[in-house]
JSON list of C-alpha atoms in Angstrom, two decimals:
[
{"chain": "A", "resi": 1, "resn": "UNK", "atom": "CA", "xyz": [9.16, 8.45, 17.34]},
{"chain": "A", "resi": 2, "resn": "UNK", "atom": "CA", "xyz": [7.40, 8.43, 20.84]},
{"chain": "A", "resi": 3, "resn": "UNK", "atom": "CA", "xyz": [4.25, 6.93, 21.00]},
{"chain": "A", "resi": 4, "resn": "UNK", "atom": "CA", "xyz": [2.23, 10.39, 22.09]},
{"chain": "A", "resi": 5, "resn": "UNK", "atom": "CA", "xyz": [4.39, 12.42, 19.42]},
{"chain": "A", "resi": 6, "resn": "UNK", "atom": "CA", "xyz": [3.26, 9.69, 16.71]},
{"chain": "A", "resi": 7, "resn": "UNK", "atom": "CA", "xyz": [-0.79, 10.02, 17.97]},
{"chain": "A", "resi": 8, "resn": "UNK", "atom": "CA", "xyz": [-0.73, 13.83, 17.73]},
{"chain": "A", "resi": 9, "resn": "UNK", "atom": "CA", "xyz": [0.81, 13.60, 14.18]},
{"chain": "A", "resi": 10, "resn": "UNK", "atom": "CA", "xyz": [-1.76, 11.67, 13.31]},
{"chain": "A", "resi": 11, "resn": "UNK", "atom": "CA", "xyz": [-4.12, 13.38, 14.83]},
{"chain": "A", "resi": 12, "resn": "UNK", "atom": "CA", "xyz": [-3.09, 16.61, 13.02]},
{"chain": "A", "resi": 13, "resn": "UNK", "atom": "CA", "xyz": [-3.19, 14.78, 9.59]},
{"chain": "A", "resi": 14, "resn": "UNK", "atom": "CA", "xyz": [-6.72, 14.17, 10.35]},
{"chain": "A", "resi": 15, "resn": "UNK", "atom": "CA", "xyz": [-8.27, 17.06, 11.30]},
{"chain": "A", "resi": 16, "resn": "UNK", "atom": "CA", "xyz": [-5.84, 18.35, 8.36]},
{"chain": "A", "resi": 17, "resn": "UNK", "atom": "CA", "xyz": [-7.63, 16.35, 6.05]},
{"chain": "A", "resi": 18, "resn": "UNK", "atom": "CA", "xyz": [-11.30, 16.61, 7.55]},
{"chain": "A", "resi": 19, "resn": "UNK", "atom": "CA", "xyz": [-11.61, 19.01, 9.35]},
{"chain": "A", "resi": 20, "resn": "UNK", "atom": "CA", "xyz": [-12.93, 19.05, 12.90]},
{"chain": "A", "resi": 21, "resn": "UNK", "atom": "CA", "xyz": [-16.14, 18.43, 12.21]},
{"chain": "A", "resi": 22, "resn": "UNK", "atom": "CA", "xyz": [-15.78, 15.55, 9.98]},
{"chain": "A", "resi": 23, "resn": "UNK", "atom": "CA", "xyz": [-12.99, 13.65, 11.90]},
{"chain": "A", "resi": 24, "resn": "UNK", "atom": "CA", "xyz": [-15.63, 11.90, 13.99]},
{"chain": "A", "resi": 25, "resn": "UNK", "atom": "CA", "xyz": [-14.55, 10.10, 17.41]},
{"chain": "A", "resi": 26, "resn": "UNK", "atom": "CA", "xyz": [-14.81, 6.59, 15.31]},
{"chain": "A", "resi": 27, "resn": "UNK", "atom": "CA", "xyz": [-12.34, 8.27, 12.26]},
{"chain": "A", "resi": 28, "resn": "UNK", "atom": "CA", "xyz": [-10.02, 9.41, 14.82]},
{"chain": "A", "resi": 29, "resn": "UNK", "atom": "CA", "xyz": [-9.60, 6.26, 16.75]},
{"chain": "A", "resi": 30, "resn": "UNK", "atom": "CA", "xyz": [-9.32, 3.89, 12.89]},
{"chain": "A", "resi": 31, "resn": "UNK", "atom": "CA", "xyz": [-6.71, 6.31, 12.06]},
{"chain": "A", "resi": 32, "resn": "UNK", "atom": "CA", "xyz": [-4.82, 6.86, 15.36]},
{"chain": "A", "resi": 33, "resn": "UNK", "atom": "CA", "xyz": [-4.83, 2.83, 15.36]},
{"chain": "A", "resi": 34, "resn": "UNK", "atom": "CA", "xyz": [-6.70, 2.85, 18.64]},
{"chain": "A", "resi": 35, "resn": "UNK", "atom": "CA", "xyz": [-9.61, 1.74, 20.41]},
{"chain": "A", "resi": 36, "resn": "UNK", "atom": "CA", "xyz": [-12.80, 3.57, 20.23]},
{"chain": "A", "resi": 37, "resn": "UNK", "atom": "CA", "xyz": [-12.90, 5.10, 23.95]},
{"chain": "A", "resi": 38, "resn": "UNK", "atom": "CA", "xyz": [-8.82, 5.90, 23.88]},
{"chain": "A", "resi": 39, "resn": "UNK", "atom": "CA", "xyz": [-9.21, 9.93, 22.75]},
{"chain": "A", "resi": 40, "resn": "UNK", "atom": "CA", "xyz": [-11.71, 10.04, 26.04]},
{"chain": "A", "resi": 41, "resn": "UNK", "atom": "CA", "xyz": [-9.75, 7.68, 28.19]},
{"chain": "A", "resi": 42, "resn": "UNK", "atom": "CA", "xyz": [-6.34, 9.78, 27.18]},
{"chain": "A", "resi": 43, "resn": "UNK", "atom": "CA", "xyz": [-7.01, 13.38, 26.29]},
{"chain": "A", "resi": 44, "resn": "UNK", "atom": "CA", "xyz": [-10.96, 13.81, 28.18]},
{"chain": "A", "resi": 45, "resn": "UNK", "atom": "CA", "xyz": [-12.66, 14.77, 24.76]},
{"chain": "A", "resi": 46, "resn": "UNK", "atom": "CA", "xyz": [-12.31, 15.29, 21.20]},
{"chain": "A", "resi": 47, "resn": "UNK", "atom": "CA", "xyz": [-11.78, 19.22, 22.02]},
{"chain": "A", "resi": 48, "resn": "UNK", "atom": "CA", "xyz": [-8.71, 18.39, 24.26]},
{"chain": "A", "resi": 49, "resn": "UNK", "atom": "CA", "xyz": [-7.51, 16.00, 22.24]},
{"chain": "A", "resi": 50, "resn": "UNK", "atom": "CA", "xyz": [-7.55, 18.92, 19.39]},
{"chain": "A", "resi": 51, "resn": "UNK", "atom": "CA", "xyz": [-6.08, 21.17, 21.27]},
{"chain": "A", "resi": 52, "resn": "UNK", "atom": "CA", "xyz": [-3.11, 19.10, 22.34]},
{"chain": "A", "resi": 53, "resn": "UNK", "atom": "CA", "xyz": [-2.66, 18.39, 18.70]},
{"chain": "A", "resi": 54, "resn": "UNK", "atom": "CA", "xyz": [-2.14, 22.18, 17.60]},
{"chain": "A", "resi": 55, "resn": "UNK", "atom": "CA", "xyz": [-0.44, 22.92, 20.96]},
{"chain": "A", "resi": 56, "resn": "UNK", "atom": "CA", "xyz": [2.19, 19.71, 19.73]},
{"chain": "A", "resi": 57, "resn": "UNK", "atom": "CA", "xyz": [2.15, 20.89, 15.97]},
{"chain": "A", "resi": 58, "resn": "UNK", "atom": "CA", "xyz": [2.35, 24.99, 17.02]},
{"chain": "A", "resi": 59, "resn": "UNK", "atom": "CA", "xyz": [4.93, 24.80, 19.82]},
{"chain": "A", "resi": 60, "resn": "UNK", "atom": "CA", "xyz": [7.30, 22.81, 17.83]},
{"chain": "A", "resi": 61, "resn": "UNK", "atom": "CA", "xyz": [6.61, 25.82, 14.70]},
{"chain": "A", "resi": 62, "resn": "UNK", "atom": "CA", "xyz": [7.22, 28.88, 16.94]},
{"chain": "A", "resi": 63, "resn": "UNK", "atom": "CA", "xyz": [9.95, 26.78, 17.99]},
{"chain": "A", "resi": 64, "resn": "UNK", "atom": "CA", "xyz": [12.16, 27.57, 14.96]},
{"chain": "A", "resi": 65, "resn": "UNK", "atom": "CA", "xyz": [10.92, 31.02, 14.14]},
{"chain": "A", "resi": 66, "resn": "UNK", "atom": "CA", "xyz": [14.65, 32.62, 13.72]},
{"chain": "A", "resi": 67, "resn": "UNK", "atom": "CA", "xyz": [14.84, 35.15, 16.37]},
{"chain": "A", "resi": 68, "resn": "UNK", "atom": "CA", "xyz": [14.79, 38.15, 14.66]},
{"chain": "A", "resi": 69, "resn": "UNK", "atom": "CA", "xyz": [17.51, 41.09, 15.85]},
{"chain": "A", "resi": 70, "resn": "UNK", "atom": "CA", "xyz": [16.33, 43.89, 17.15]},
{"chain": "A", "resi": 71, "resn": "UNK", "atom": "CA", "xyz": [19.56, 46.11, 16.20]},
{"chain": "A", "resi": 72, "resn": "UNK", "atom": "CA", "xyz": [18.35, 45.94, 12.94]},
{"chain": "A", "resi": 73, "resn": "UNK", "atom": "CA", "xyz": [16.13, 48.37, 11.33]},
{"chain": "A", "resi": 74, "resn": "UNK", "atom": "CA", "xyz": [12.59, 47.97, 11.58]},
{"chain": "A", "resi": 75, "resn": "UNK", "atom": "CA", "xyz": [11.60, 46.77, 7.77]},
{"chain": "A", "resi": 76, "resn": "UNK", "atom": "CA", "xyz": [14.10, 44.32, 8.03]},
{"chain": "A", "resi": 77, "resn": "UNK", "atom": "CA", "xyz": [12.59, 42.93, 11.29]},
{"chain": "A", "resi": 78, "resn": "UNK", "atom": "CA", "xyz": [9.79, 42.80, 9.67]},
{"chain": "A", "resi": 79, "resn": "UNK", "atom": "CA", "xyz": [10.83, 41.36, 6.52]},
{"chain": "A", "resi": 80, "resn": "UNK", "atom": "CA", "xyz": [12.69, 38.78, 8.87]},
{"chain": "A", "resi": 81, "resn": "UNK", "atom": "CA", "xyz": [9.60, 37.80, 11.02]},
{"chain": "A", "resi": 82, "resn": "UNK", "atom": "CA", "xyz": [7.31, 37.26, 7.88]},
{"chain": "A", "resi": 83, "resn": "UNK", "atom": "CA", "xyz": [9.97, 35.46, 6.10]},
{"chain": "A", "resi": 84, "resn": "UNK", "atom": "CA", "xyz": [10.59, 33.21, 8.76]},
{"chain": "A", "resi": 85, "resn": "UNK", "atom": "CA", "xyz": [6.81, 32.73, 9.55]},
{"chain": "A", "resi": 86, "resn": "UNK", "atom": "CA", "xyz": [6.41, 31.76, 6.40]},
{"chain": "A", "resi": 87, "resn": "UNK", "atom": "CA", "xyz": [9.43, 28.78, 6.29]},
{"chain": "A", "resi": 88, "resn": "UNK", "atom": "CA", "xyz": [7.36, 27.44, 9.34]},
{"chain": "A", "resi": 89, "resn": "UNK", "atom": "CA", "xyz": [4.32, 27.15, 7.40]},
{"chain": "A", "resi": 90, "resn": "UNK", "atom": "CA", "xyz": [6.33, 25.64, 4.55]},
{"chain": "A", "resi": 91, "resn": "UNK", "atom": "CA", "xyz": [8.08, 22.88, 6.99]},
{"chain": "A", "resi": 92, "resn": "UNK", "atom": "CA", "xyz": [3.67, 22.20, 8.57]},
{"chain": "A", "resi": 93, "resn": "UNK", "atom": "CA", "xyz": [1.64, 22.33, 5.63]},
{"chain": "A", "resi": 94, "resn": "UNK", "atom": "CA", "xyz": [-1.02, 20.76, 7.71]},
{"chain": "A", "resi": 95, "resn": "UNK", "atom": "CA", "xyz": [-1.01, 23.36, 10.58]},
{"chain": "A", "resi": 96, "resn": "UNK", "atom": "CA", "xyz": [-1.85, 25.78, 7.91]},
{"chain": "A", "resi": 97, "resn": "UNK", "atom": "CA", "xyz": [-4.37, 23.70, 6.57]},
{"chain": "A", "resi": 98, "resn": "UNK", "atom": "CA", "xyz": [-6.41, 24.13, 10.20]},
{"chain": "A", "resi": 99, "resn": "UNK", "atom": "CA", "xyz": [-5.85, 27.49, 10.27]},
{"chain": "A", "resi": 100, "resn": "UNK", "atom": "CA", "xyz": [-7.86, 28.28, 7.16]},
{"chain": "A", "resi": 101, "resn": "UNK", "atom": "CA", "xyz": [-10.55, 25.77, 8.15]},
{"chain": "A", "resi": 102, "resn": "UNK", "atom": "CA", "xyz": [-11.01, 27.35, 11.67]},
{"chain": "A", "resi": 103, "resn": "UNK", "atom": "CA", "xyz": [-10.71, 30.76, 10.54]},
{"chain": "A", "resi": 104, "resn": "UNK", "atom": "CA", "xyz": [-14.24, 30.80, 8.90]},
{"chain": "A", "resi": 105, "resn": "UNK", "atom": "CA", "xyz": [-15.96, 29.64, 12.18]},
{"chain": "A", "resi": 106, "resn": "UNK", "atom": "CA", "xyz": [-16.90, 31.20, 15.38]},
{"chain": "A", "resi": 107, "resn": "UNK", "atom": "CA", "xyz": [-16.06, 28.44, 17.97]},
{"chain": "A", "resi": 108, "resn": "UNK", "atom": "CA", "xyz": [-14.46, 27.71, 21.04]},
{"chain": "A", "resi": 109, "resn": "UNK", "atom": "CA", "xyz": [-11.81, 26.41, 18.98]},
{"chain": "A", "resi": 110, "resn": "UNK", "atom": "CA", "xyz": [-10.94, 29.95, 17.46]},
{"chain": "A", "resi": 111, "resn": "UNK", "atom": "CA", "xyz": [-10.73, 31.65, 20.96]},
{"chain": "A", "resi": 112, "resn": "UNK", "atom": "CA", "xyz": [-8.16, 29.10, 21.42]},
{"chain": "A", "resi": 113, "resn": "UNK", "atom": "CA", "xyz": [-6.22, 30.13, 18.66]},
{"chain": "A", "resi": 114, "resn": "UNK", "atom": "CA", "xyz": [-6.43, 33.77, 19.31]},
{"chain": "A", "resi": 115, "resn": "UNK", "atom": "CA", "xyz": [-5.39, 33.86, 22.73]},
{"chain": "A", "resi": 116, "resn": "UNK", "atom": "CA", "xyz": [-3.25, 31.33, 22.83]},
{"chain": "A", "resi": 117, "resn": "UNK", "atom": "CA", "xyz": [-1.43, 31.89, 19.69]},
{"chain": "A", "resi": 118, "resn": "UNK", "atom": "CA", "xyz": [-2.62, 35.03, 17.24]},
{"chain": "A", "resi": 119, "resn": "UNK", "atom": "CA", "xyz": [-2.69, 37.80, 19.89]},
{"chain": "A", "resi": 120, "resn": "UNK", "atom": "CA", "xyz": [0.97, 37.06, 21.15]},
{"chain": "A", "resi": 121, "resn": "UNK", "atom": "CA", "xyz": [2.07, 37.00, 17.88]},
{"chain": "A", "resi": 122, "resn": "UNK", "atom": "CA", "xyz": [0.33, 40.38, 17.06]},
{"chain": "A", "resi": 123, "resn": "UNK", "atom": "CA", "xyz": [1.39, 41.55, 19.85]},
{"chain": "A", "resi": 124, "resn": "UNK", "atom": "CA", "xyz": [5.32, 40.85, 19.09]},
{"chain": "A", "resi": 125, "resn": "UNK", "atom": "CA", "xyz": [5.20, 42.68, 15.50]},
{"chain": "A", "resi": 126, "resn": "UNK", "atom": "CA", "xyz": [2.56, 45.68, 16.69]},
{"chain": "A", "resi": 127, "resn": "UNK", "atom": "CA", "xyz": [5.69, 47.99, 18.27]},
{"chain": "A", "resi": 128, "resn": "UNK", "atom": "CA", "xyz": [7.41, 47.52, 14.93]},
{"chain": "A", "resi": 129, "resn": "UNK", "atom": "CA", "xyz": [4.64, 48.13, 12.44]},
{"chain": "A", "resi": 130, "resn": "UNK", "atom": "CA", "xyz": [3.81, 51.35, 15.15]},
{"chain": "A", "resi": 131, "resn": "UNK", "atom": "CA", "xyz": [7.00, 52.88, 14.28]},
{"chain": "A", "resi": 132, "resn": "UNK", "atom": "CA", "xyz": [7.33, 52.07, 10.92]},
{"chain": "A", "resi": 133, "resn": "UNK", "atom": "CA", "xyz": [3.67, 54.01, 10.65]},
{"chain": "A", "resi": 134, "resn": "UNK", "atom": "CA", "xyz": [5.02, 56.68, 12.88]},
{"chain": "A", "resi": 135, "resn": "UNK", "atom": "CA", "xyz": [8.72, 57.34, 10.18]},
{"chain": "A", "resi": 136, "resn": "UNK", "atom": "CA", "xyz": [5.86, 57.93, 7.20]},
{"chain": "A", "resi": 137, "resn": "UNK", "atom": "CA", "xyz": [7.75, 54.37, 5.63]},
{"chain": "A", "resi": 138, "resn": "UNK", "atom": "CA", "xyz": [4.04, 52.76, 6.09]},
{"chain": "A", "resi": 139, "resn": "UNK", "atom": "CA", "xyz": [0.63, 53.94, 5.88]},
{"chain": "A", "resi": 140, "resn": "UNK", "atom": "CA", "xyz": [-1.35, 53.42, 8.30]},
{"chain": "A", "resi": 141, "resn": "UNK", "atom": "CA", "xyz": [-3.44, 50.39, 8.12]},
{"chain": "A", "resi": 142, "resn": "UNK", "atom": "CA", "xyz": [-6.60, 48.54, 10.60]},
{"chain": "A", "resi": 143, "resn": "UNK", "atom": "CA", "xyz": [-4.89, 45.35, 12.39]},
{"chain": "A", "resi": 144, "resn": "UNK", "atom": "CA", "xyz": [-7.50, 43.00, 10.65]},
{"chain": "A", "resi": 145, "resn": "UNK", "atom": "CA", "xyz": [-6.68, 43.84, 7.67]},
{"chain": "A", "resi": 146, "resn": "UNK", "atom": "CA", "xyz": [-3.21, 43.64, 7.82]},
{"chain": "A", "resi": 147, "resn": "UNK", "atom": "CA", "xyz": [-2.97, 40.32, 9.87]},
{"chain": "A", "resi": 148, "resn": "UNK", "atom": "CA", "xyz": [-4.71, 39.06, 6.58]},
{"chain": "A", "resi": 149, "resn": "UNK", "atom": "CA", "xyz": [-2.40, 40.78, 4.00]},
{"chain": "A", "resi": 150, "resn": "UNK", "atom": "CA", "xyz": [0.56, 38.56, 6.12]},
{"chain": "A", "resi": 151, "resn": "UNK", "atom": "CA", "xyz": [-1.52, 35.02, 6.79]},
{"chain": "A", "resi": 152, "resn": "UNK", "atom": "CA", "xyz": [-2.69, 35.42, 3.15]},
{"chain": "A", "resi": 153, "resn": "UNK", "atom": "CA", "xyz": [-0.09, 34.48, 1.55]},
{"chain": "A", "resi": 154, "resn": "UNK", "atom": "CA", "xyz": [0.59, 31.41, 3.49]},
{"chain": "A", "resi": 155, "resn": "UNK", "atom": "CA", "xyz": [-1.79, 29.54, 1.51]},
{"chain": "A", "resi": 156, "resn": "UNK", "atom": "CA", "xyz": [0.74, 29.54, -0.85]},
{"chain": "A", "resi": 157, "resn": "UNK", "atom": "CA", "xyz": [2.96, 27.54, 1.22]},
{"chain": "A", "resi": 158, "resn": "UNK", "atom": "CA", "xyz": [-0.23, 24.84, 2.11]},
{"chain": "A", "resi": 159, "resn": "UNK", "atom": "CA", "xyz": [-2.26, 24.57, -0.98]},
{"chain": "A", "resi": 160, "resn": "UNK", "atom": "CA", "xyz": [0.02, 22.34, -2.65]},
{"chain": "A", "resi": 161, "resn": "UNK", "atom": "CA", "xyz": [-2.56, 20.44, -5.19]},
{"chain": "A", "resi": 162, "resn": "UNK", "atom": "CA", "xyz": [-3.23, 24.38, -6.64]},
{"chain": "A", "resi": 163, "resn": "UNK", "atom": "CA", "xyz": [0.55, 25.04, -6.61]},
{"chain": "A", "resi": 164, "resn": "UNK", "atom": "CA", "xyz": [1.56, 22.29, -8.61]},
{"chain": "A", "resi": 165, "resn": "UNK", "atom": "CA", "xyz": [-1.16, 22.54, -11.15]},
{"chain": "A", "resi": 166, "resn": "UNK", "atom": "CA", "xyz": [0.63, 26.39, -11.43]},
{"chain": "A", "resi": 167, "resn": "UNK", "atom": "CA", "xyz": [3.78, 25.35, -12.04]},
{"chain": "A", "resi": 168, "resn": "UNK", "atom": "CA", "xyz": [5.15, 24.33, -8.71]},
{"chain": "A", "resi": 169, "resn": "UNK", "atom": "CA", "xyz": [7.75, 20.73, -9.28]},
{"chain": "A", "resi": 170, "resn": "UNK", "atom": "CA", "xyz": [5.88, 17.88, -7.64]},
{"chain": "A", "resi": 171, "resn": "UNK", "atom": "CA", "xyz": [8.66, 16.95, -5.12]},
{"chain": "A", "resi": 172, "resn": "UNK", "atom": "CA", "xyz": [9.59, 20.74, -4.43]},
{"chain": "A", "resi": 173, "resn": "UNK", "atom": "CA", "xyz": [13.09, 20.23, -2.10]},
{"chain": "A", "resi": 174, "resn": "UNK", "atom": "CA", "xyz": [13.58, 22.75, 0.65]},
{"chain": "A", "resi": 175, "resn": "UNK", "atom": "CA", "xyz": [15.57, 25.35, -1.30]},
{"chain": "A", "resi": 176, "resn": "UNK", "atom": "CA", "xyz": [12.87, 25.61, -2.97]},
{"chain": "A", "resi": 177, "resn": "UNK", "atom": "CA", "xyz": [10.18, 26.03, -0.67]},
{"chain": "A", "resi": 178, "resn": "UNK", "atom": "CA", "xyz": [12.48, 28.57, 1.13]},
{"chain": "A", "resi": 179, "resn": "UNK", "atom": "CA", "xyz": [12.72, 30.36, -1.71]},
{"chain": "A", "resi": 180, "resn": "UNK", "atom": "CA", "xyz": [8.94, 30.65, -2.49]},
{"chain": "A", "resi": 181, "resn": "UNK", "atom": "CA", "xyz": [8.95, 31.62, 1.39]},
{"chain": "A", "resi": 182, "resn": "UNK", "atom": "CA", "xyz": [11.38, 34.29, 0.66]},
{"chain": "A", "resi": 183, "resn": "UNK", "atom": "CA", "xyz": [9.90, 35.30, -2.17]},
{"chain": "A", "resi": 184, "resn": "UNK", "atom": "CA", "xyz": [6.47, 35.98, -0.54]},
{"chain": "A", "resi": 185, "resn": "UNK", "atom": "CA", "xyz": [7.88, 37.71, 2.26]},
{"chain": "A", "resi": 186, "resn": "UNK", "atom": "CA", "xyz": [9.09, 40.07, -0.20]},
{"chain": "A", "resi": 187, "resn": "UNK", "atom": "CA", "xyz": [6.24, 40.53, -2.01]},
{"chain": "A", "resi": 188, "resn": "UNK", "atom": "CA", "xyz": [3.93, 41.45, 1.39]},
{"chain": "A", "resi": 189, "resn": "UNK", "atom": "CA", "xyz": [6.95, 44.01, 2.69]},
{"chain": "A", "resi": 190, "resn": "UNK", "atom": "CA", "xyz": [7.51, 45.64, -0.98]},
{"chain": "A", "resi": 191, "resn": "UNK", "atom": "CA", "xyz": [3.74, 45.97, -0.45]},
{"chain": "A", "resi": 192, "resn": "UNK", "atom": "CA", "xyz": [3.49, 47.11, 2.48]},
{"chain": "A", "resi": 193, "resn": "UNK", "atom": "CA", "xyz": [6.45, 49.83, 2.69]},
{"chain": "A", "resi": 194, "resn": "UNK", "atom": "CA", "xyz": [5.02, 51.17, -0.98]},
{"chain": "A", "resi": 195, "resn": "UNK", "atom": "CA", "xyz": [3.71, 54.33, 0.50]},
{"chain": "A", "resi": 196, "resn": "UNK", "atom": "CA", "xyz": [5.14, 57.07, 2.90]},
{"chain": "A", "resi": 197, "resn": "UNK", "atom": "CA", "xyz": [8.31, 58.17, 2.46]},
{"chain": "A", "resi": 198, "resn": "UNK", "atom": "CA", "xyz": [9.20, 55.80, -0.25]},
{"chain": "A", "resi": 199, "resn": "UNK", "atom": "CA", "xyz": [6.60, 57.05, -2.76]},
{"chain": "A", "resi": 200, "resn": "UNK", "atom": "CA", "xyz": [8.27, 58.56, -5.76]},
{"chain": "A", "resi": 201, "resn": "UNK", "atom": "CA", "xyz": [7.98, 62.41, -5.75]},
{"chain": "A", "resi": 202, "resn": "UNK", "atom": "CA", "xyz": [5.79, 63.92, -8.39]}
]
C-alpha cells in the first residue's frame, strides 16, 4: 500500500475511533507512526489533514456506487441507489462511523460534508423521488426527513458491537453483509412507496 494511502487509513481509523475532537495532534502522529509536527508539515492542519482523510475514504466509496440505469422505472432506481449506498457503507464501516459523529455538530467540518458530498447526492435522487411524488406511488415528504429515513438505516451496516450482540455472526462474510444491505434497502423503499397509488382500496 502507498505510503499516503496507508496515513489516511489510519487517519480515518482514528478519527473513527475518537472522534475529531479527541484524536489530538499528539494521538494522531503515535498512531500514524510519525513525528509530532508531520500532520502540519504534510497536510497544513489537523482540519486539512481531516478532510483529505474523508475526501480519500469518500471518493474511493462513491467510487463503486453501481451506476444505476435510468431506463428503468423510477422505484427501482431508487431501490438500486439505496441498495447500493448501503453496500458502500457495509465495505467503510468507519466512514459511517464519522458521519454519525459529525452529524450532531454544527462545524466547519459539516459544511464540508454537505457541499461537498450530501447536496450532490441529494441532488442526484431529488428528480426521481419528484416524480415518484408526482405518479401518487409516494407521498409527499420534507427532504430532511427523508434524507434521515435513507442514512438511518446505515447504522445498521456500522454499529457492529450492537449487531452482533442481536444476532449478527461475528465474522459476517460479504454475502452476508450484502444481504443485510439488500435487505434494508427493501425495507426503506417498501416504506416509502406504502402510500399513493399502492394503498389497498377500502
Amino acid at each position: 500500500m502507498p505510503e499516503e494511502e496507508s496515513i489516511l487509513l489510519r487517519g480515518l481509523e482514528a478519527f473513527a475511533e475518537l472522534g475529531y475532537d479527541h484524536a489530538s495532534a499528539r494521538e494522531l502522529a503515535r498512531r500514524l507512526g510519525v513525528s509530532h509536527n508531520f500532520i502540519n508539515d504534510r497536510y497544513g492542519s489537523k482540519a486539512a489533514f481531516w478532510r483529505a482523510v474523508v475526501d480519500q475514504a469518500l471518493g474511493s466509496q462513491l467510487a463503486r456506487l453501481p451506476q444505476v440505469d435510468p431506463a428503468l422505472d423510477d422505484a427501482e432506481q431508487l431501490r438500486q441507489f439505496i441498495t447500493g449506498f448501503y453496500r458502500t457503507a457495509a465495505d467503510e464501516p468507519r466512514m459511517g462511523r464519522i458521519f454519525v459523529n459529525e452529524f450532531t455538530l454544527d462545524t466547519e467540518r459539516l459544511d464540508y460534508l454537505y457541499e461537498t458530498y450530501i447536496a450532490p447526492t441529494v441532488q442526484a435522487i431529488e428528480a426521481i423521488i419528484d416524480r415518484l411524488v408526482a405518479s401518487g406511488r409516494m407521498a409527499p415528504v420534507p427532504m430532511d426527513v427523508l434524507f434521515f429515513v435513507i442514512i438511518a438505516p446505515i447504522s445498521g451496516m456500522v454499529e457492529v458491537p450492537l449487531a452482533r450482540r442481536l444476532g449478527r455472526p461475528e465474522a459476517a462474510s460479504p454475502e452476508q453483509l450484502t444481504a443485510t444491505a439488500e435487505a434494508l434497502a427493501t425495507l426503506v423503499i417498501n416504506g416509502l412507496l406504502a402510500t399513493g397509488s399502492h394503498r389497498p382500496s377500502a
